[in-house]
Amino acid sequence: MPHLPSLRADDLRTYHVQIRQRYDAFVKRGVKLNLTRGKPSAEQLDLSNDLLTLPGKGEFISGAIDARNYGELAGLPELRAIAAPIFGVTPDRIVAGENSSLSAMHDSVAFSMLKGTCDSERPWSEESRVAFICPVPGYDRHFFICQEFGIEMIPVPLLATGPDMDAVEKLVAADPQIKGMWCVPKYSNPSGAVYSNDTIERIAKMKTAARDFRVFWDNAYAVHHLTNERIEIANLDELCAKHGNPNRAFLFGSTSKVTFAGAGVGFFAGSKDNVAWYLKRIEKRTIGGDKVNQLRHVRFFKNTDGIHKLMDKHREILAPKFTTVLDTFKEHLGNTGVAEWTEPKGGYFITLDVLEGTAKQVVKLAKEAGVELTPAGSTHPGGNDPLDRTIRIAPSFPPASEVALAAEGVVIATLLAATEKLLQSAK
Amino acid sequence: MPHLPSLRADDLRTYHVQIRQRYDAFVKRGVKLNLTRGKPSAEQLDLSNDLLTLPGKGEFISGAIDARNYGELAGLPELRAIAAPIFGVTPDRIVAGENSSLSAMHDSVAFSMLKGTCDSERPWSEESRVAFICPVPGYDRHFFICQEFGIEMIPVPLLATGPDMDAVEKLVAADPQIKGMWCVPKYSNPSGAVYSNDTIERIAKMKTAARDFRVFWDNAYAVHHLTNERIEIANLDELCAKHGNPNRAFLFGSTSKVTFAGAGVGFFAGSKDNVAWYLKRIEKRTIGGDKVNQLRHVRFFKNTDGIHKLMDKHREILAPKFTTVLDTFKEHLGNTGVAEWTEPKGGYFITLDVLEGTAKQVVKLAKEAGVELTPAGSTHPGGNDPLDRTIRIAPSFPPASEVALAAEGVVIATLLAATEKLLQSAK
């Protein structure tokens, strides 16, 4: 592959004709492929089909609890005990709630706005201004929550080791209106970055001007490995306690990408005071979560190791799709000078950075060629990627047979958009 | 039974000795009974045990939707179609959400506080003051939501025909800060009152000073009949539209007391604009409800009539328990002049009005005799029943064999507390 930025104008024009032809040929194939959202594939969902007949005939008792009736605000103890080790907390400090962690995150923000945290002097909605640190690239649904509640988003770069902590420390020390920070610490959405232990300890101990600062620790991919290595990260909650900030972390996670997406169980975890605060809030909105579904998951997982074993099977399905995309990128984009990408060891996404100023065009061209991508910019607060460069690739949903084709479409769109951009600059 | 308020002091003292002996004898039996919350009994829950193995092996497709995966913010169309007739709306105007209507009610208030309704000029939290009309006796969890968000509660009497509309009309016409009103229109919690068609039409057409006034229509007992008569009430939503207030009503309900309490499906319904508003809000907190549980309910109910047939079986279990309580009250409290009670034709509760100033004491005495009742005052905003008179009786949960005994305990406590109160006054 030629290194496009080094080509002379003549060669660039020649290359443009070729890549245009390849693009047109691709369009003619009339494919309809989708790499937008991090949805599990049908094959992955099949792994949990036992849930469709669980908990089973006459099975509704968990300990002494009738799972069919009201009660148990914090969720079934049996399930909390299975999930707690994954969150690095004791079972009394985890709440099994609804079917998603997104709702627990939304509610934690909404409750803080309406009531304040357990360390707040007043509801955040009564503050002159509320701001969150948003590592970018990041997860669009985190940003939507901020937008919904008028929370200012302050982007900081997400490095391979996690957020740029020099920048974060400076910001939170200076500004008491910075009340929160979004983090996807392991196999981050969308870069796949894994926060280093040093980063996590710095998050735990940094000085914040806001006494009621909260880290929204969305550990969505805690057990979602793509390699043989089950990467473990430092325990933020323990480190916060160690450094005298025991209530700093709100921990979130779910089984959405473990069992059924949308029919799993979401969790909130944290310090004793945070859990008490959370329970006091949700007590106003629910008598308890769906304990039959919680019991269903208890019977299906059996124990914490049951989760890990299940995730191994997910990996067997997912890893080859990631390999296909990465191989295609390497073969066709390697050394072209117009693209870089991450090689995640877990999670659901690859971040593709294309030539500056072409991400929107790549997404548009891919779409016109039948390959749907997440909108360019969605990895940044307000949908605004100032360099128009970052694209989130989600290879999980299409069948393996289609992933290669979809990746090829992305590659061609990337090369065509880059060539046209370079030609414009050459004029 | 003697008419206690008419007894001379001597006779009252004699009667006191007798009733005290009866009370002491009851205490000695060492019973442990519970009439506190409106929980279905195990026998009722058994009616829905087919859900424990549904949707069934290999069953996860509803229409063209894979219920196991993300999506369908408004819920499974199949289930919405089954539920819509019960709410008196078309299926496009109902949202199948989480496992309870309480959470939909809480969130509707929280969203209105944080964002305002679709007719609000500003978020309610930015108003100088927000007040709700609260018919009393009413449902404590409604009041808790108001308390949580600092919403002032204005009590109005709940008559046999619904809220005292003369009072309501006057209040809402005069005060633009009255933004809402709680209603349990059918088999009301706790009196069992059924709003008359006239009341409902007056609610629909009354002039409100607040442009963004909302009726929180908690139709929790829409299909929960206790007699052969399936009482139908006027369609508030239609009447609001007819009278030019199309967005006035937020409609709520769930299958909590139809299938499994806590593992059912909750619903929000309303006008096109209200549903669009609600979806726009919940879009920030969820990618969709638990569609596998929704499919489970589709397969279990089969159609709307399936719900009614199931409710007939609930009635067979519930009605005798209500009869037992009412018969016991009639036999032992009738014509005593110290108690009145409602005779509900549906729902989960009986309201027992005891001698003024004795409700707290009745609950205390009953508790000490092993019969747990809902705290006195819980039927009123802030837990404050100014006449200390109203007690909510929930006969659903204990086995039939225990209901008579529990009711006897209530009767004895009522008579003892009344006698002591009258003796004090006689001094």
PDB file of C-alpha atoms in Angstrom, chain A residues 38-42 45-46 49 51-60 66-70 98-100 102-103 106-107 110-111 113-115 125 139 141 144-145 147-149 256-257 260-263 280-281 283-293 296 397, chain B residues 38-42 45-46 49 51-60 66-70 98-100 102-103 106-107 110-111 113-115 125 139 141 144-145 147-149 256-257 260-263 280-281 283-293 296 397:
ATOM      1  CA  GLY A  38     -22.056  -3.087  20.618  1.00  0.00           C
ATOM      2  CA  LYS A  39     -24.764  -5.676  20.362  1.00  0.00           C
ATOM      3  CA  PRO A  40     -24.030  -9.324  21.013  1.00  0.00           C
ATOM      4  CA  SER A  41     -24.690 -11.628  18.068  1.00  0.00           C
ATOM      5  CA  ALA A  42     -27.442 -14.223  17.998  1.00  0.00           C
ATOM      6  CA  LEU A  45     -27.137 -14.923  22.914  1.00  0.00           C
ATOM      7  CA  ASP A  46     -27.653 -18.620  22.225  1.00  0.00           C
ATOM      8  CA  ASN A  49     -30.679 -19.912  26.079  1.00  0.00           C
ATOM      9  CA  LEU A  51     -32.433 -18.824  30.765  1.00  0.00           C
ATOM     10  CA  LEU A  52     -35.513 -19.215  28.567  1.00  0.00           C
ATOM     11  CA  THR A  53     -36.794 -22.049  30.769  1.00  0.00           C
ATOM     12  CA  LEU A  54     -35.215 -21.028  34.069  1.00  0.00           C
ATOM     13  CA  PRO A  55     -35.632 -20.795  37.048  1.00  0.00           C
ATOM     14  CA  GLY A  56     -37.696 -23.911  36.254  1.00  0.00           C
ATOM     15  CA  LYS A  57     -40.947 -25.577  37.281  1.00  0.00           C
ATOM     16  CA  GLY A  58     -41.708 -24.908  40.942  1.00  0.00           C
ATOM     17  CA  GLU A  59     -38.438 -23.056  41.425  1.00  0.00           C
ATOM     18  CA  PHE A  60     -38.905 -19.690  43.055  1.00  0.00           C
ATOM     19  CA  ASP A  66     -40.050 -16.090  47.567  1.00  0.00           C
ATOM     20  CA  ALA A  67     -38.592 -14.479  44.454  1.00  0.00           C
ATOM     21  CA  ARG A  68     -42.090 -13.986  43.023  1.00  0.00           C
ATOM     22  CA  ASN A  69     -43.238 -11.535  45.665  1.00  0.00           C
ATOM     23  CA  TYR A  70     -42.360  -7.964  46.619  1.00  0.00           C
ATOM     24  CA  GLU A  98     -32.858  -3.628  37.023  1.00  0.00           C
ATOM     25  CA  ASN A  99     -31.898  -4.896  33.621  1.00  0.00           C
ATOM     26  CA  SER A 100     -29.073  -2.461  32.873  1.00  0.00           C
ATOM     27  CA  LEU A 102     -27.080   2.436  32.213  1.00  0.00           C
ATOM     28  CA  SER A 103     -30.213   3.038  34.264  1.00  0.00           C
ATOM     29  CA  HIS A 106     -28.537   7.657  34.891  1.00  0.00           C
ATOM     30  CA  ASP A 107     -30.303   7.440  38.213  1.00  0.00           C
ATOM     31  CA  ALA A 110     -30.383  12.187  38.490  1.00  0.00           C
ATOM     32  CA  PHE A 111     -30.469  11.501  42.245  1.00  0.00           C
ATOM     33  CA  MET A 113     -28.955  16.419  40.758  1.00  0.00           C
ATOM     34  CA  LEU A 114     -32.217  16.239  42.697  1.00  0.00           C
ATOM     35  CA  LYS A 115     -30.921  15.379  46.162  1.00  0.00           C
ATOM     36  CA  SER A 125     -29.237  21.111  40.473  1.00  0.00           C
ATOM     37  CA  TYR A 139     -19.152   6.315  25.411  1.00  0.00           C
ATOM     38  CA  ARG A 141     -24.564   7.312  26.326  1.00  0.00           C
ATOM     39  CA  PHE A 144     -26.176  11.946  26.646  1.00  0.00           C
ATOM     40  CA  ILE A 145     -26.850  11.750  30.389  1.00  0.00           C
ATOM     41  CA  GLN A 147     -26.499  16.664  28.101  1.00  0.00           C
ATOM     42  CA  GLU A 148     -29.906  15.697  29.464  1.00  0.00           C
ATOM     43  CA  PHE A 149     -29.190  17.310  32.800  1.00  0.00           C
ATOM     44  CA  SER A 256     -26.093  -7.369  29.561  1.00  0.00           C
ATOM     45  CA  LYS A 257     -23.191  -8.654  27.494  1.00  0.00           C
ATOM     46  CA  PHE A 260     -29.100 -11.459  27.420  1.00  0.00           C
ATOM     47  CA  ALA A 261     -28.695  -7.820  26.422  1.00  0.00           C
ATOM     48  CA  GLY A 262     -31.696  -6.105  27.946  1.00  0.00           C
ATOM     49  CA  ALA A 263     -32.827  -9.109  29.965  1.00  0.00           C
ATOM     50  CA  LYS A 280     -32.586   5.365  50.203  1.00  0.00           C
ATOM     51  CA  ARG A 281     -33.135   6.919  46.794  1.00  0.00           C
ATOM     52  CA  GLU A 283     -36.628   2.981  47.813  1.00  0.00           C
ATOM     53  CA  LYS A 284     -38.830   5.785  46.501  1.00  0.00           C
ATOM     54  CA  ARG A 285     -39.069   4.280  43.023  1.00  0.00           C
ATOM     55  CA  THR A 286     -39.225   0.535  43.551  1.00  0.00           C
ATOM     56  CA  ILE A 287     -40.075  -2.158  46.059  1.00  0.00           C
ATOM     57  CA  GLY A 288     -37.282  -4.209  44.521  1.00  0.00           C
ATOM     58  CA  GLY A 289     -35.892  -5.484  41.245  1.00  0.00           C
ATOM     59  CA  ASP A 290     -37.028  -8.521  39.300  1.00  0.00           C
ATOM     60  CA  LYS A 291     -35.956 -11.241  41.699  1.00  0.00           C
ATOM     61  CA  VAL A 292     -37.210 -14.049  39.478  1.00  0.00           C
ATOM     62  CA  ASN A 293     -34.767 -12.895  36.834  1.00  0.00           C
ATOM     63  CA  ARG A 296     -32.773 -17.263  36.927  1.00  0.00           C
ATOM     64  CA  PHE A 397     -23.164  -8.210  15.919  1.00  0.00           C
TER      65      PHE A 397
ATOM     66  CA  GLY B  38     -50.788  -5.355  49.755  1.00  0.00           C
ATOM     67  CA  LYS B  39     -48.782  -8.407  48.886  1.00  0.00           C
ATOM     68  CA  PRO B  40     -50.325 -11.262  46.936  1.00  0.00           C
ATOM     69  CA  SER B  41     -50.362 -14.587  48.759  1.00  0.00           C
ATOM     70  CA  ALA B  42     -48.292 -17.583  47.685  1.00  0.00           C
ATOM     71  CA  LEU B  45     -48.525 -16.278  42.899  1.00  0.00           C
ATOM     72  CA  ASP B  46     -48.921 -19.967  42.109  1.00  0.00           C
ATOM     73  CA  ASN B  49     -46.105 -20.370  37.900  1.00  0.00           C
ATOM     74  CA  LEU B  51     -43.925 -18.036  33.902  1.00  0.00           C
ATOM     75  CA  LEU B  52     -41.127 -19.946  35.638  1.00  0.00           C
ATOM     76  CA  THR B  53     -40.434 -21.935  32.471  1.00  0.00           C
ATOM     77  CA  LEU B  54     -41.581 -19.402  29.877  1.00  0.00           C
ATOM     78  CA  PRO B  55     -40.981 -18.179  27.198  1.00  0.00           C
ATOM     79  CA  GLY B  56     -39.730 -21.756  26.651  1.00  0.00           C
ATOM     80  CA  LYS B  57     -36.939 -23.591  24.922  1.00  0.00           C
ATOM     81  CA  GLY B  58     -35.855 -21.805  21.760  1.00  0.00           C
ATOM     82  CA  GLU B  59     -38.565 -19.174  22.173  1.00  0.00           C
ATOM     83  CA  PHE B  60     -37.265 -15.646  21.912  1.00  0.00           C
ATOM     84  CA  ASP B  66     -35.112 -10.991  19.072  1.00  0.00           C
ATOM     85  CA  ALA B  67     -36.290 -10.385  22.620  1.00  0.00           C
ATOM     86  CA  ARG B  68     -32.852 -11.320  23.970  1.00  0.00           C
ATOM     87  CA  ASN B  69     -31.034  -8.393  22.410  1.00  0.00           C
ATOM     88  CA  TYR B  70     -31.011  -4.620  22.926  1.00  0.00           C
ATOM     89  CA  GLU B  98     -39.683  -2.138  33.870  1.00  0.00           C
ATOM     90  CA  ASN B  99     -41.052  -4.349  36.580  1.00  0.00           C
ATOM     91  CA  SER B 100     -43.257  -1.805  38.327  1.00  0.00           C
ATOM     92  CA  LEU B 102     -44.089   2.801  40.900  1.00  0.00           C
ATOM     93  CA  SER B 103     -40.809   3.382  39.082  1.00  0.00           C
ATOM     94  CA  HIS B 106     -41.337   8.146  40.352  1.00  0.00           C
ATOM     95  CA  ASP B 107     -39.524   8.809  37.110  1.00  0.00           C
ATOM     96  CA  ALA B 110     -38.316  13.140  38.644  1.00  0.00           C
ATOM     97  CA  PHE B 111     -38.233  13.929  34.911  1.00  0.00           C
ATOM     98  CA  MET B 113     -38.616  18.119  38.227  1.00  0.00           C
ATOM     99  CA  LEU B 114     -35.391  17.941  36.217  1.00  0.00           C
ATOM    100  CA  LYS B 115     -36.699  18.773  32.745  1.00  0.00           C
ATOM    101  CA  SER B 125     -37.246  22.158  40.253  1.00  0.00           C
ATOM    102  CA  TYR B 139     -51.200   5.557  49.021  1.00  0.00           C
ATOM    103  CA  ARG B 141     -45.669   5.513  48.300  1.00  0.00           C
ATOM    104  CA  PHE B 144     -43.018   9.408  49.682  1.00  0.00           C
ATOM    105  CA  ILE B 145     -42.233  10.491  46.117  1.00  0.00           C
ATOM    106  CA  GLN B 147     -41.534  14.115  50.110  1.00  0.00           C
ATOM    107  CA  GLU B 148     -38.381  12.962  48.333  1.00  0.00           C
ATOM    108  CA  PHE B 149     -38.551  15.858  45.898  1.00  0.00           C
ATOM    109  CA  SER B 256     -47.470  -6.734  39.674  1.00  0.00           C
ATOM    110  CA  LYS B 257     -50.684  -8.012  41.231  1.00  0.00           C
ATOM    111  CA  PHE B 260     -45.593 -11.933  39.949  1.00  0.00           C
ATOM    112  CA  ALA B 261     -45.197  -8.935  42.276  1.00  0.00           C
ATOM    113  CA  GLY B 262     -41.806  -7.543  41.369  1.00  0.00           C
ATOM    114  CA  ALA B 263     -41.306  -9.739  38.313  1.00  0.00           C
ATOM    115  CA  LYS B 280     -37.220  10.953  25.121  1.00  0.00           C
ATOM    116  CA  ARG B 281     -36.475  10.924  28.836  1.00  0.00           C
ATOM    117  CA  GLU B 283     -33.958   6.960  26.247  1.00  0.00           C
ATOM    118  CA  LYS B 284     -31.235   8.463  28.412  1.00  0.00           C
ATOM    119  CA  ARG B 285     -31.509   5.746  31.037  1.00  0.00           C
ATOM    120  CA  THR B 286     -32.212   2.551  29.128  1.00  0.00           C
ATOM    121  CA  ILE B 287     -31.898   0.892  25.755  1.00  0.00           C
ATOM    122  CA  GLY B 288     -35.158  -0.861  26.517  1.00  0.00           C
ATOM    123  CA  GLY B 289     -36.961  -2.905  29.136  1.00  0.00           C
ATOM    124  CA  ASP B 290     -36.653  -6.645  29.717  1.00  0.00           C
ATOM    125  CA  LYS B 291     -38.228  -7.925  26.513  1.00  0.00           C
ATOM    126  CA  VAL B 292     -37.761 -11.568  27.441  1.00  0.00           C
ATOM    127  CA  ASN B 293     -39.988 -10.966  30.435  1.00  0.00           C
ATOM    128  CA  ARG B 296     -42.934 -14.381  28.776  1.00  0.00           C
ATOM    129  CA  PHE B 397     -51.150 -11.981  52.103  1.00  0.00           C
TER     130      PHE B 397
END
